Amino acid sequence: MKHTSWLSIITVALGASALTFVLAGCKPGDTPAPKAATADTAAPKAETTKTTASTPETFNLTYSIFFPPTHVQCIEGKNWAAEVEKRSGGRVKITVFPGGALTAADQCYAGVINGVSDLGMSCFAYTRGRFPLLEGLDLPLGYPDGLTATRIANQMIQKYQPDELKDVHVLYVHAHGPGILASKKPVKSMDDLKGLKVRATGLSMKIVESLGGIPVAMSQPETYEALAKGVVEATLCPIETLKGWKQGEVIQYVIDSSAIGYTTAMFVVMNKNKWNKLPPDLQKVFSDASAEWIDKHGAAWDEADKAGRAYVTELKKESISLSPAEQERWKAAVKPILDNYVAAAKAKNLPGEAFLRDLQAALAQAAPKK
């Protein structure tokens, strides 16, 4: 009989034990071996999709707009966002927050810089003093309509590339038609303006002062209630606001002060870091759509002005036209505002004089030939 070594006996025993374990399956309490991931058992995907050859990175952006959702300019902003999404092939998603839901009108620009929102639309004038050169856009120069004001504003920013906009990426700007005076009291001359409390913003506050009124700084969202409660007695505004913001309900007179028609320039800007993270092809999508939307916003302002005028007519509000002599009187009264703008810009080493000269030349070129 052959002798079997202890090593051989142990090896056979261990092999039999392993086979028994496999055939019997894991006992309760044993840890099962990990399964390979499949389509059904794969771990949840991360929220941010990483860039691969087959799945390009997507960009989810927030857009703060101070206009209410029913306002034509908010609608144009939403249309622009939808167009960017479409042209990006779904790689860009933009969530719009209208009516100041994400940032208040006067905090919108800072909110874009600080990343509260990725995109923002509001008025330069709501942050008084922050845009000393661009204040020239809002001067009472007799703008004829919103399309002209919008085109000129974009031309000026493109030409001067003001340093005061360095913290954001500017997509485009737009500007309303000529500001008029809407009042709860009749105003037929500058004498009627003395002591009148008038809602204004930015440089339009100086217009009110020059005409003898008392300016009250206020954004459009606050104006309806202020007029209704008598906090202010009038508002200096484009006529479209009388419908767009329903302010026609709480005024009685519309005074045609277009001889000194000012505008209010409004920005559409993007957080600079977010812009820099976009690949060049998506940056082109944003830029191309923005260039097209300049005229869309300008035309929308003019259509809104027509609707505003029709609205107050339906409400049977009274329209007042200034006599030619009174118009010249108003123009002379606001002339120092232009001079002060040039002087203030010069004190800050800004090309205010050239900026104003270019503005006036552009307006003269845009004026209808007689």
mmCIF file of C-alpha atoms in Angstrom:
data_model
loop_
_atom_site.group_PDB
_atom_site.id
_atom_site.type_symbol
_atom_site.label_atom_id
_atom_site.label_comp_id
_atom_site.label_asym_id
_atom_site.label_seq_id
_atom_site.Cartn_x
_atom_site.Cartn_y
_atom_site.Cartn_z
ATOM 1 C CA MET A 1 0.000 0.000 0.000
ATOM 2 C CA LYS A 2 1.265 3.390 -1.000
ATOM 3 C CA HIS A 3 1.615 6.124 1.576
ATOM 4 C CA THR A 4 -0.276 9.385 0.883
ATOM 5 C CA SER A 5 1.365 12.612 2.127
ATOM 6 C CA TRP A 6 -0.487 14.919 4.508
ATOM 7 C CA LEU A 7 -0.105 17.760 1.924
ATOM 8 C CA SER A 8 -2.054 15.741 -0.665
ATOM 9 C CA ILE A 9 -4.844 14.976 1.806
ATOM 10 C CA ILE A 10 -5.201 18.659 2.746
ATOM 11 C CA THR A 11 -5.293 19.739 -0.914
ATOM 12 C CA VAL A 12 -8.062 17.269 -1.754
ATOM 13 C CA ALA A 13 -10.090 18.345 1.283
ATOM 14 C CA LEU A 14 -9.853 22.018 0.426
ATOM 15 C CA GLY A 15 -10.922 21.345 -3.145
ATOM 16 C CA ALA A 16 -13.947 19.363 -2.003
ATOM 17 C CA SER A 17 -14.973 22.128 0.413
ATOM 18 C CA ALA A 18 -14.780 24.753 -2.344
ATOM 19 C CA LEU A 19 -16.928 22.622 -4.639
ATOM 20 C CA THR A 20 -19.503 22.100 -1.893
ATOM 21 C CA PHE A 21 -19.666 25.893 -1.304
ATOM 22 C CA VAL A 22 -20.252 26.587 -4.973
ATOM 23 C CA LEU A 23 -22.964 23.939 -5.311
ATOM 24 C CA ALA A 24 -24.749 24.986 -2.141
ATOM 25 C CA GLY A 25 -24.671 28.736 -2.905
ATOM 26 C CA CYS A 26 -23.924 31.531 -0.452
ATOM 27 C CA LYS A 27 -25.255 31.054 3.047
ATOM 28 C CA PRO A 28 -27.270 33.828 4.767
ATOM 29 C CA GLY A 29 -24.888 36.456 5.979
ATOM 30 C CA ASP A 30 -22.282 35.744 3.329
ATOM 31 C CA THR A 31 -21.305 38.719 1.142
ATOM 32 C CA PRO A 32 -22.119 38.077 -2.544
ATOM 33 C CA ALA A 33 -19.566 38.870 -5.173
ATOM 34 C CA PRO A 34 -20.199 42.225 -6.938
ATOM 35 C CA LYS A 35 -22.103 42.038 -10.220
ATOM 36 C CA ALA A 36 -20.872 43.659 -13.398
ATOM 37 C CA ALA A 37 -22.776 46.885 -14.271
ATOM 38 C CA THR A 38 -25.400 46.543 -16.985
ATOM 39 C CA ALA A 39 -27.866 48.925 -18.600
ATOM 40 C CA ASP A 40 -30.396 47.983 -15.897
ATOM 41 C CA THR A 41 -28.068 48.108 -12.915
ATOM 42 C CA ALA A 42 -25.742 50.994 -13.868
ATOM 43 C CA ALA A 43 -25.097 53.639 -11.219
ATOM 44 C CA PRO A 44 -27.074 56.921 -11.533
ATOM 45 C CA LYS A 45 -25.491 59.409 -13.908
ATOM 46 C CA ALA A 46 -24.019 62.644 -12.605
ATOM 47 C CA GLU A 47 -26.092 65.792 -13.163
ATOM 48 C CA THR A 48 -23.434 67.390 -15.338
ATOM 49 C CA THR A 49 -22.839 65.484 -18.548
ATOM 50 C CA LYS A 50 -19.172 65.191 -19.339
ATOM 51 C CA THR A 51 -17.951 65.861 -22.833
ATOM 52 C CA THR A 52 -17.280 62.812 -24.984
ATOM 53 C CA ALA A 53 -17.242 62.230 -28.690
ATOM 54 C CA SER A 54 -20.855 61.027 -28.602
ATOM 55 C CA THR A 55 -22.266 63.117 -25.708
ATOM 56 C CA PRO A 56 -21.147 66.770 -25.863
ATOM 57 C CA GLU A 57 -21.401 68.844 -22.707
ATOM 58 C CA THR A 58 -24.683 70.616 -22.042
ATOM 59 C CA PHE A 59 -24.985 74.055 -20.421
ATOM 60 C CA ASN A 60 -27.924 74.804 -18.136
ATOM 61 C CA LEU A 61 -28.221 78.572 -17.717
ATOM 62 C CA THR A 62 -30.501 80.903 -15.753
ATOM 63 C CA TYR A 63 -31.804 84.172 -17.202
ATOM 64 C CA SER A 64 -33.153 86.977 -14.981
ATOM 65 C CA ILE A 65 -35.491 89.443 -16.743
ATOM 66 C CA PHE A 66 -37.016 92.359 -14.849
ATOM 67 C CA PHE A 67 -40.021 92.682 -17.178
ATOM 68 C CA PRO A 68 -43.208 90.803 -16.215
ATOM 69 C CA PRO A 69 -43.846 87.612 -18.217
ATOM 70 C CA THR A 70 -46.594 89.186 -20.351
ATOM 71 C CA HIS A 71 -44.504 92.197 -21.411
ATOM 72 C CA VAL A 72 -43.458 92.159 -25.060
ATOM 73 C CA GLN A 73 -39.784 92.598 -24.153
ATOM 74 C CA CYS A 74 -39.876 89.611 -21.821
ATOM 75 C CA ILE A 75 -41.520 87.627 -24.603
ATOM 76 C CA GLU A 76 -38.741 88.652 -27.001
ATOM 77 C CA GLY A 77 -36.178 87.625 -24.384
ATOM 78 C CA LYS A 78 -37.828 84.200 -24.109
ATOM 79 C CA ASN A 79 -37.928 83.885 -27.903
ATOM 80 C CA TRP A 80 -34.212 84.650 -28.044
ATOM 81 C CA ALA A 81 -33.494 82.007 -25.394
ATOM 82 C CA ALA A 82 -35.565 79.437 -27.306
ATOM 83 C CA GLU A 83 -33.694 80.258 -30.513
ATOM 84 C CA VAL A 84 -30.319 79.807 -28.808
ATOM 85 C CA GLU A 85 -31.466 76.424 -27.474
ATOM 86 C CA LYS A 86 -32.676 75.392 -30.935
ATOM 87 C CA ARG A 87 -29.503 76.429 -32.753
ATOM 88 C CA SER A 88 -27.350 74.726 -30.115
ATOM 89 C CA GLY A 89 -29.023 71.418 -30.870
ATOM 90 C CA GLY A 90 -30.101 71.071 -27.261
ATOM 91 C CA ARG A 91 -26.631 71.647 -25.821
ATOM 92 C CA VAL A 92 -27.839 74.883 -24.189
ATOM 93 C CA LYS A 93 -30.834 75.058 -21.850
ATOM 94 C CA ILE A 94 -31.954 78.465 -20.593
ATOM 95 C CA THR A 95 -34.440 78.847 -17.735
ATOM 96 C CA VAL A 96 -36.033 82.314 -17.734
ATOM 97 C CA PHE A 97 -37.040 84.009 -14.473
ATOM 98 C CA PRO A 98 -39.268 87.008 -15.375
ATOM 99 C CA GLY A 99 -40.632 89.783 -13.210
ATOM 100 C CA GLY A 100 -37.508 90.107 -11.074
ATOM 101 C CA ALA A 101 -38.163 86.674 -9.531
ATOM 102 C CA LEU A 102 -34.451 85.866 -9.379
ATOM 103 C CA THR A 103 -32.943 89.343 -8.995
ATOM 104 C CA ALA A 104 -34.642 92.718 -8.581
ATOM 105 C CA ALA A 105 -34.366 95.211 -11.441
ATOM 106 C CA ASP A 106 -31.619 97.252 -9.751
ATOM 107 C CA GLN A 107 -29.697 94.119 -8.702
ATOM 108 C CA CYS A 108 -29.809 92.288 -12.029
ATOM 109 C CA TYR A 109 -26.431 93.471 -13.364
ATOM 110 C CA ALA A 110 -24.598 92.716 -10.115
ATOM 111 C CA GLY A 111 -26.419 89.393 -9.983
ATOM 112 C CA VAL A 112 -24.917 88.393 -13.323
ATOM 113 C CA ILE A 113 -21.427 89.374 -12.180
ATOM 114 C CA ASN A 114 -21.808 87.428 -8.923
ATOM 115 C CA GLY A 115 -23.379 84.388 -10.543
ATOM 116 C CA VAL A 116 -26.841 84.724 -9.011
ATOM 117 C CA SER A 117 -28.003 84.391 -12.613
ATOM 118 C CA ASP A 118 -26.012 83.482 -15.708
ATOM 119 C CA LEU A 119 -27.822 85.995 -17.928
ATOM 120 C CA GLY A 120 -29.659 89.205 -17.140
ATOM 121 C CA MET A 121 -31.842 91.880 -18.738
ATOM 122 C CA SER A 122 -32.485 95.216 -17.041
ATOM 123 C CA CYS A 123 -31.747 98.954 -17.371
ATOM 124 C CA PHE A 124 -28.325 100.564 -17.084
ATOM 125 C CA ALA A 125 -30.041 103.522 -15.431
ATOM 126 C CA TYR A 126 -31.195 101.438 -12.469
ATOM 127 C CA THR A 127 -27.586 101.398 -11.235
ATOM 128 C CA ARG A 128 -26.912 105.112 -11.307
ATOM 129 C CA GLY A 129 -23.250 106.111 -11.434
ATOM 130 C CA ARG A 130 -21.987 102.687 -12.499
ATOM 131 C CA PHE A 131 -22.066 103.468 -16.229
ATOM 132 C CA PRO A 132 -20.829 107.066 -16.575
ATOM 133 C CA LEU A 133 -20.115 106.914 -20.320
ATOM 134 C CA LEU A 134 -23.250 104.956 -21.223
ATOM 135 C CA GLU A 135 -25.401 107.513 -19.407
ATOM 136 C CA GLY A 136 -25.055 109.438 -22.639
ATOM 137 C CA LEU A 137 -27.387 106.962 -24.351
ATOM 138 C CA ASP A 138 -30.283 108.138 -22.178
ATOM 139 C CA LEU A 139 -29.844 111.860 -22.811
ATOM 140 C CA PRO A 140 -32.924 113.846 -23.973
ATOM 141 C CA LEU A 141 -31.823 114.042 -27.595
ATOM 142 C CA GLY A 142 -35.191 113.642 -29.323
ATOM 143 C CA TYR A 143 -35.115 109.943 -30.177
ATOM 144 C CA PRO A 144 -37.811 109.310 -32.811
ATOM 145 C CA ASP A 145 -38.575 105.649 -32.074
ATOM 146 C CA GLY A 146 -37.390 102.483 -30.355
ATOM 147 C CA LEU A 147 -35.801 100.846 -33.396
ATOM 148 C CA THR A 148 -33.593 103.880 -33.983
ATOM 149 C CA ALA A 149 -32.673 104.122 -30.306
ATOM 150 C CA THR A 150 -31.847 100.404 -30.168
ATOM 151 C CA ARG A 151 -29.668 100.416 -33.276
ATOM 152 C CA ILE A 152 -27.755 103.504 -32.198
ATOM 153 C CA ALA A 153 -27.159 102.138 -28.684
ATOM 154 C CA ASN A 154 -25.606 98.954 -30.078
ATOM 155 C CA GLN A 155 -23.487 100.914 -32.550
ATOM 156 C CA MET A 156 -22.130 103.126 -29.790
ATOM 157 C CA ILE A 157 -21.248 100.250 -27.488
ATOM 158 C CA GLN A 158 -19.602 98.388 -30.339
ATOM 159 C CA LYS A 159 -17.541 101.455 -31.268
ATOM 160 C CA TYR A 160 -16.481 102.576 -27.790
ATOM 161 C CA GLN A 161 -16.218 99.207 -25.985
ATOM 162 C CA PRO A 162 -16.597 100.990 -22.624
ATOM 163 C CA ASP A 163 -14.437 99.728 -19.782
ATOM 164 C CA GLU A 164 -17.438 99.963 -17.450
ATOM 165 C CA LEU A 165 -18.780 96.766 -19.062
ATOM 166 C CA LYS A 166 -15.608 94.711 -18.558
ATOM 167 C CA ASP A 167 -17.095 92.531 -15.782
ATOM 168 C CA VAL A 168 -19.651 90.892 -18.101
ATOM 169 C CA HIS A 169 -20.020 89.706 -21.654
ATOM 170 C CA VAL A 170 -22.445 91.977 -23.512
ATOM 171 C CA LEU A 171 -24.727 90.107 -25.889
ATOM 172 C CA TYR A 172 -26.755 93.118 -27.039
ATOM 173 C CA VAL A 173 -28.740 96.089 -25.785
ATOM 174 C CA HIS A 174 -32.116 97.555 -26.672
ATOM 175 C CA ALA A 175 -33.806 100.882 -25.954
ATOM 176 C CA HIS A 176 -37.367 102.170 -25.881
ATOM 177 C CA GLY A 177 -39.020 104.871 -27.962
ATOM 178 C CA PRO A 178 -39.177 108.537 -26.905
ATOM 179 C CA GLY A 179 -40.093 109.161 -23.298
ATOM 180 C CA ILE A 180 -43.293 111.095 -22.670
ATOM 181 C CA LEU A 181 -44.914 112.527 -19.550
ATOM 182 C CA ALA A 182 -47.969 110.738 -18.169
ATOM 183 C CA SER A 183 -49.679 112.603 -15.353
ATOM 184 C CA LYS A 184 -52.638 112.620 -13.008
ATOM 185 C CA LYS A 185 -52.762 116.411 -13.513
ATOM 186 C CA PRO A 186 -52.810 118.409 -16.773
ATOM 187 C CA VAL A 187 -49.424 119.750 -17.921
ATOM 188 C CA LYS A 188 -49.514 122.252 -20.779
ATOM 189 C CA SER A 189 -46.350 124.173 -19.959
ATOM 190 C CA MET A 190 -43.271 124.020 -17.766
ATOM 191 C CA ASP A 191 -45.125 126.155 -15.242
ATOM 192 C CA ASP A 192 -47.489 123.243 -14.593
ATOM 193 C CA LEU A 193 -44.535 121.050 -13.689
ATOM 194 C CA LYS A 194 -43.389 123.121 -10.741
ATOM 195 C CA GLY A 195 -43.522 121.001 -7.614
ATOM 196 C CA LEU A 196 -45.011 118.005 -9.440
ATOM 197 C CA LYS A 197 -43.675 114.681 -8.082
ATOM 198 C CA VAL A 198 -42.550 112.697 -11.104
ATOM 199 C CA ARG A 199 -41.321 109.122 -11.176
ATOM 200 C CA ALA A 200 -38.019 108.932 -13.037
ATOM 201 C CA THR A 201 -34.825 106.917 -13.181
ATOM 202 C CA GLY A 202 -31.206 107.642 -14.014
ATOM 203 C CA LEU A 203 -30.760 110.693 -16.211
ATOM 204 C CA SER A 204 -34.497 111.177 -16.556
ATOM 205 C CA MET A 205 -34.381 112.399 -12.952
ATOM 206 C CA LYS A 206 -32.257 115.299 -14.160
ATOM 207 C CA ILE A 207 -34.798 115.995 -16.915
ATOM 208 C CA VAL A 208 -37.523 116.327 -14.306
ATOM 209 C CA GLU A 209 -35.353 118.674 -12.240
ATOM 210 C CA SER A 210 -34.553 120.824 -15.283
ATOM 211 C CA LEU A 211 -38.256 121.189 -16.062
ATOM 212 C CA GLY A 212 -39.091 122.240 -12.504
ATOM 213 C CA GLY A 213 -40.567 118.991 -11.205
ATOM 214 C CA ILE A 214 -39.570 116.883 -8.203
ATOM 215 C CA PRO A 215 -37.952 113.615 -9.354
ATOM 216 C CA VAL A 216 -38.646 110.436 -7.411
ATOM 217 C CA ALA A 217 -36.295 107.538 -8.198
ATOM 218 C CA MET A 218 -38.285 104.410 -8.952
ATOM 219 C CA SER A 219 -38.175 101.342 -11.202
ATOM 220 C CA GLN A 220 -41.113 100.440 -13.435
ATOM 221 C CA PRO A 221 -42.366 97.550 -11.236
ATOM 222 C CA GLU A 222 -42.962 100.021 -8.379
ATOM 223 C CA THR A 223 -44.641 102.761 -10.408
ATOM 224 C CA TYR A 224 -48.243 101.560 -10.718
ATOM 225 C CA GLU A 225 -48.789 101.401 -6.972
ATOM 226 C CA ALA A 226 -46.951 104.690 -6.407
ATOM 227 C CA LEU A 227 -49.237 106.471 -8.898
ATOM 228 C CA ALA A 228 -52.334 104.820 -7.479
ATOM 229 C CA LYS A 229 -51.472 105.893 -3.927
ATOM 230 C CA GLY A 230 -50.312 109.389 -4.870
ATOM 231 C CA VAL A 231 -46.690 108.793 -3.881
ATOM 232 C CA VAL A 232 -45.937 110.281 -7.304
ATOM 233 C CA GLU A 233 -48.256 112.369 -9.486
ATOM 234 C CA ALA A 234 -46.688 111.668 -12.865
ATOM 235 C CA THR A 235 -44.182 109.448 -14.597
ATOM 236 C CA LEU A 236 -41.627 110.096 -17.322
ATOM 237 C CA CYS A 237 -41.762 106.993 -19.507
ATOM 238 C CA PRO A 238 -42.223 105.540 -22.989
ATOM 239 C CA ILE A 239 -45.902 105.406 -23.820
ATOM 240 C CA GLU A 240 -45.798 101.602 -24.033
ATOM 241 C CA THR A 241 -45.522 101.368 -20.234
ATOM 242 C CA LEU A 242 -49.041 102.747 -19.944
ATOM 243 C CA LYS A 243 -50.215 99.393 -21.305
ATOM 244 C CA GLY A 244 -47.255 97.077 -20.649
ATOM 245 C CA TRP A 245 -47.234 97.971 -16.953
ATOM 246 C CA LYS A 246 -50.954 98.972 -16.828
ATOM 247 C CA GLN A 247 -50.008 102.477 -15.678
ATOM 248 C CA GLY A 248 -52.594 103.979 -18.025
ATOM 249 C CA GLU A 249 -55.183 102.944 -15.465
ATOM 250 C CA VAL A 250 -53.807 105.345 -12.845
ATOM 251 C CA ILE A 251 -53.037 108.484 -14.928
ATOM 252 C CA GLN A 252 -55.360 110.960 -16.653
ATOM 253 C CA TYR A 253 -53.179 112.865 -19.146
ATOM 254 C CA VAL A 254 -50.546 111.969 -21.725
ATOM 255 C CA ILE A 255 -48.250 114.894 -22.612
ATOM 256 C CA ASP A 256 -46.291 114.638 -25.861
ATOM 257 C CA SER A 257 -42.806 115.641 -24.781
ATOM 258 C CA SER A 258 -41.039 113.851 -27.640
ATOM 259 C CA ALA A 259 -39.200 117.072 -28.526
ATOM 260 C CA ILE A 260 -36.857 116.128 -25.688
ATOM 261 C CA GLY A 261 -37.483 112.410 -26.212
ATOM 262 C CA TYR A 262 -35.018 110.432 -24.143
ATOM 263 C CA THR A 263 -34.577 106.669 -24.110
ATOM 264 C CA THR A 264 -33.544 104.104 -21.525
ATOM 265 C CA ALA A 265 -30.925 101.641 -22.700
ATOM 266 C CA MET A 266 -31.303 98.065 -21.446
ATOM 267 C CA PHE A 267 -28.630 95.396 -21.333
ATOM 268 C CA VAL A 268 -28.641 91.702 -22.094
ATOM 269 C CA VAL A 269 -25.432 90.429 -20.528
ATOM 270 C CA MET A 270 -23.863 87.126 -19.540
ATOM 271 C CA ASN A 271 -21.627 86.080 -16.673
ATOM 272 C CA LYS A 272 -18.102 86.325 -18.056
ATOM 273 C CA ASN A 273 -16.883 83.005 -16.642
ATOM 274 C CA LYS A 274 -19.892 81.181 -18.094
ATOM 275 C CA TRP A 275 -19.263 82.814 -21.463
ATOM 276 C CA ASN A 276 -15.593 81.807 -21.424
ATOM 277 C CA LYS A 277 -16.540 78.176 -20.702
ATOM 278 C CA LEU A 278 -18.661 77.948 -23.835
ATOM 279 C CA PRO A 279 -16.926 76.311 -26.807
ATOM 280 C CA PRO A 280 -16.409 78.602 -29.814
ATOM 281 C CA ASP A 281 -19.281 77.091 -31.819
ATOM 282 C CA LEU A 282 -21.764 77.818 -29.019
ATOM 283 C CA GLN A 283 -20.382 81.316 -28.533
ATOM 284 C CA LYS A 284 -21.141 81.863 -32.213
ATOM 285 C CA VAL A 285 -24.710 80.630 -31.677
ATOM 286 C CA PHE A 286 -25.202 83.227 -28.923
ATOM 287 C CA SER A 287 -23.594 86.018 -30.952
ATOM 288 C CA ASP A 288 -25.509 85.298 -34.147
ATOM 289 C CA ALA A 289 -28.879 85.122 -32.403
ATOM 290 C CA SER A 290 -28.120 88.292 -30.443
ATOM 291 C CA ALA A 291 -27.271 90.234 -33.609
ATOM 292 C CA GLU A 292 -30.644 89.252 -35.073
ATOM 293 C CA TRP A 293 -32.578 90.126 -31.947
ATOM 294 C CA ILE A 294 -31.401 93.771 -31.920
ATOM 295 C CA ASP A 295 -33.947 94.741 -34.567
ATOM 296 C CA LYS A 296 -36.562 92.386 -33.126
ATOM 297 C CA HIS A 297 -36.451 94.218 -29.793
ATOM 298 C CA GLY A 298 -36.400 97.636 -31.475
ATOM 299 C CA ALA A 299 -39.415 96.789 -33.628
ATOM 300 C CA ALA A 300 -41.183 95.343 -30.589
ATOM 301 C CA TRP A 301 -40.704 98.651 -28.741
ATOM 302 C CA ASP A 302 -42.367 100.519 -31.596
ATOM 303 C CA GLU A 303 -45.274 98.090 -31.794
ATOM 304 C CA ALA A 304 -45.660 98.371 -28.027
ATOM 305 C CA ASP A 305 -45.751 102.184 -28.277
ATOM 306 C CA LYS A 306 -48.582 101.943 -30.803
ATOM 307 C CA ALA A 307 -50.428 99.557 -28.508
ATOM 308 C CA GLY A 308 -49.837 101.864 -25.539
ATOM 309 C CA ARG A 309 -51.289 104.831 -27.372
ATOM 310 C CA ALA A 310 -54.317 102.807 -28.437
ATOM 311 C CA TYR A 311 -54.745 101.569 -24.862
ATOM 312 C CA VAL A 312 -54.939 105.028 -23.284
ATOM 313 C CA THR A 313 -57.267 106.148 -26.080
ATOM 314 C CA GLU A 314 -59.615 103.289 -25.192
ATOM 315 C CA LEU A 315 -59.416 104.355 -21.550
ATOM 316 C CA LYS A 316 -60.419 107.867 -22.700
ATOM 317 C CA LYS A 317 -57.323 109.524 -21.269
ATOM 318 C CA GLU A 318 -56.631 113.042 -22.541
ATOM 319 C CA SER A 319 -53.656 113.754 -24.818
ATOM 320 C CA ILE A 320 -51.889 117.128 -24.631
ATOM 321 C CA SER A 321 -49.591 118.464 -27.355
ATOM 322 C CA LEU A 322 -47.081 121.170 -26.509
ATOM 323 C CA SER A 323 -47.010 124.278 -28.678
ATOM 324 C CA PRO A 324 -43.893 124.779 -30.854
ATOM 325 C CA ALA A 325 -42.768 127.603 -28.557
ATOM 326 C CA GLU A 326 -43.201 125.397 -25.491
ATOM 327 C CA GLN A 327 -41.261 122.585 -27.136
ATOM 328 C CA GLU A 328 -38.317 124.947 -27.700
ATOM 329 C CA ARG A 329 -38.612 126.052 -24.095
ATOM 330 C CA TRP A 330 -38.343 122.447 -22.892
ATOM 331 C CA LYS A 331 -35.358 121.783 -25.173
ATOM 332 C CA ALA A 332 -33.546 124.847 -23.831
ATOM 333 C CA ALA A 333 -34.289 123.739 -20.263
ATOM 334 C CA VAL A 334 -32.604 120.348 -20.697
ATOM 335 C CA LYS A 335 -29.572 121.651 -22.623
ATOM 336 C CA PRO A 336 -27.482 121.946 -19.423
ATOM 337 C CA ILE A 337 -27.933 118.182 -18.899
ATOM 338 C CA LEU A 338 -25.966 117.547 -22.074
ATOM 339 C CA ASP A 339 -23.272 120.024 -21.025
ATOM 340 C CA ASN A 340 -23.014 118.485 -17.558
ATOM 341 C CA TYR A 341 -22.709 115.005 -19.011
ATOM 342 C CA VAL A 342 -19.738 116.085 -21.137
ATOM 343 C CA ALA A 343 -18.078 117.818 -18.184
ATOM 344 C CA ALA A 344 -18.607 114.845 -15.839
ATOM 345 C CA ALA A 345 -17.232 112.415 -18.401
ATOM 346 C CA LYS A 346 -14.182 114.599 -18.981
ATOM 347 C CA ALA A 347 -13.492 114.693 -15.246
ATOM 348 C CA LYS A 348 -13.323 110.891 -15.336
ATOM 349 C CA ASN A 349 -11.117 110.862 -18.436
ATOM 350 C CA LEU A 350 -13.970 109.463 -20.513
ATOM 351 C CA PRO A 351 -14.698 110.503 -24.129
ATOM 352 C CA GLY A 352 -18.095 111.992 -23.324
ATOM 353 C CA GLU A 353 -17.848 114.832 -25.831
ATOM 354 C CA ALA A 354 -17.056 112.483 -28.716
ATOM 355 C CA PHE A 355 -19.726 110.043 -27.516
ATOM 356 C CA LEU A 356 -22.386 112.773 -27.526
ATOM 357 C CA ARG A 357 -21.258 114.091 -30.888
ATOM 358 C CA ASP A 358 -21.531 110.607 -32.403
ATOM 359 C CA LEU A 359 -24.980 110.158 -30.868
ATOM 360 C CA GLN A 360 -26.247 113.406 -32.359
ATOM 361 C CA ALA A 361 -24.748 112.576 -35.739
ATOM 362 C CA ALA A 362 -26.407 109.152 -35.745
ATOM 363 C CA LEU A 363 -29.754 110.686 -34.864
ATOM 364 C CA ALA A 364 -29.398 113.306 -37.591
ATOM 365 C CA GLN A 365 -28.597 110.555 -40.117
ATOM 366 C CA ALA A 366 -31.603 108.522 -38.985
ATOM 367 C CA ALA A 367 -34.008 111.477 -39.179
ATOM 368 C CA PRO A 368 -36.435 111.369 -42.144
ATOM 369 C CA LYS A 369 -35.368 113.572 -45.031
ATOM 370 C CA LYS A 370 -37.508 116.685 -45.464
#
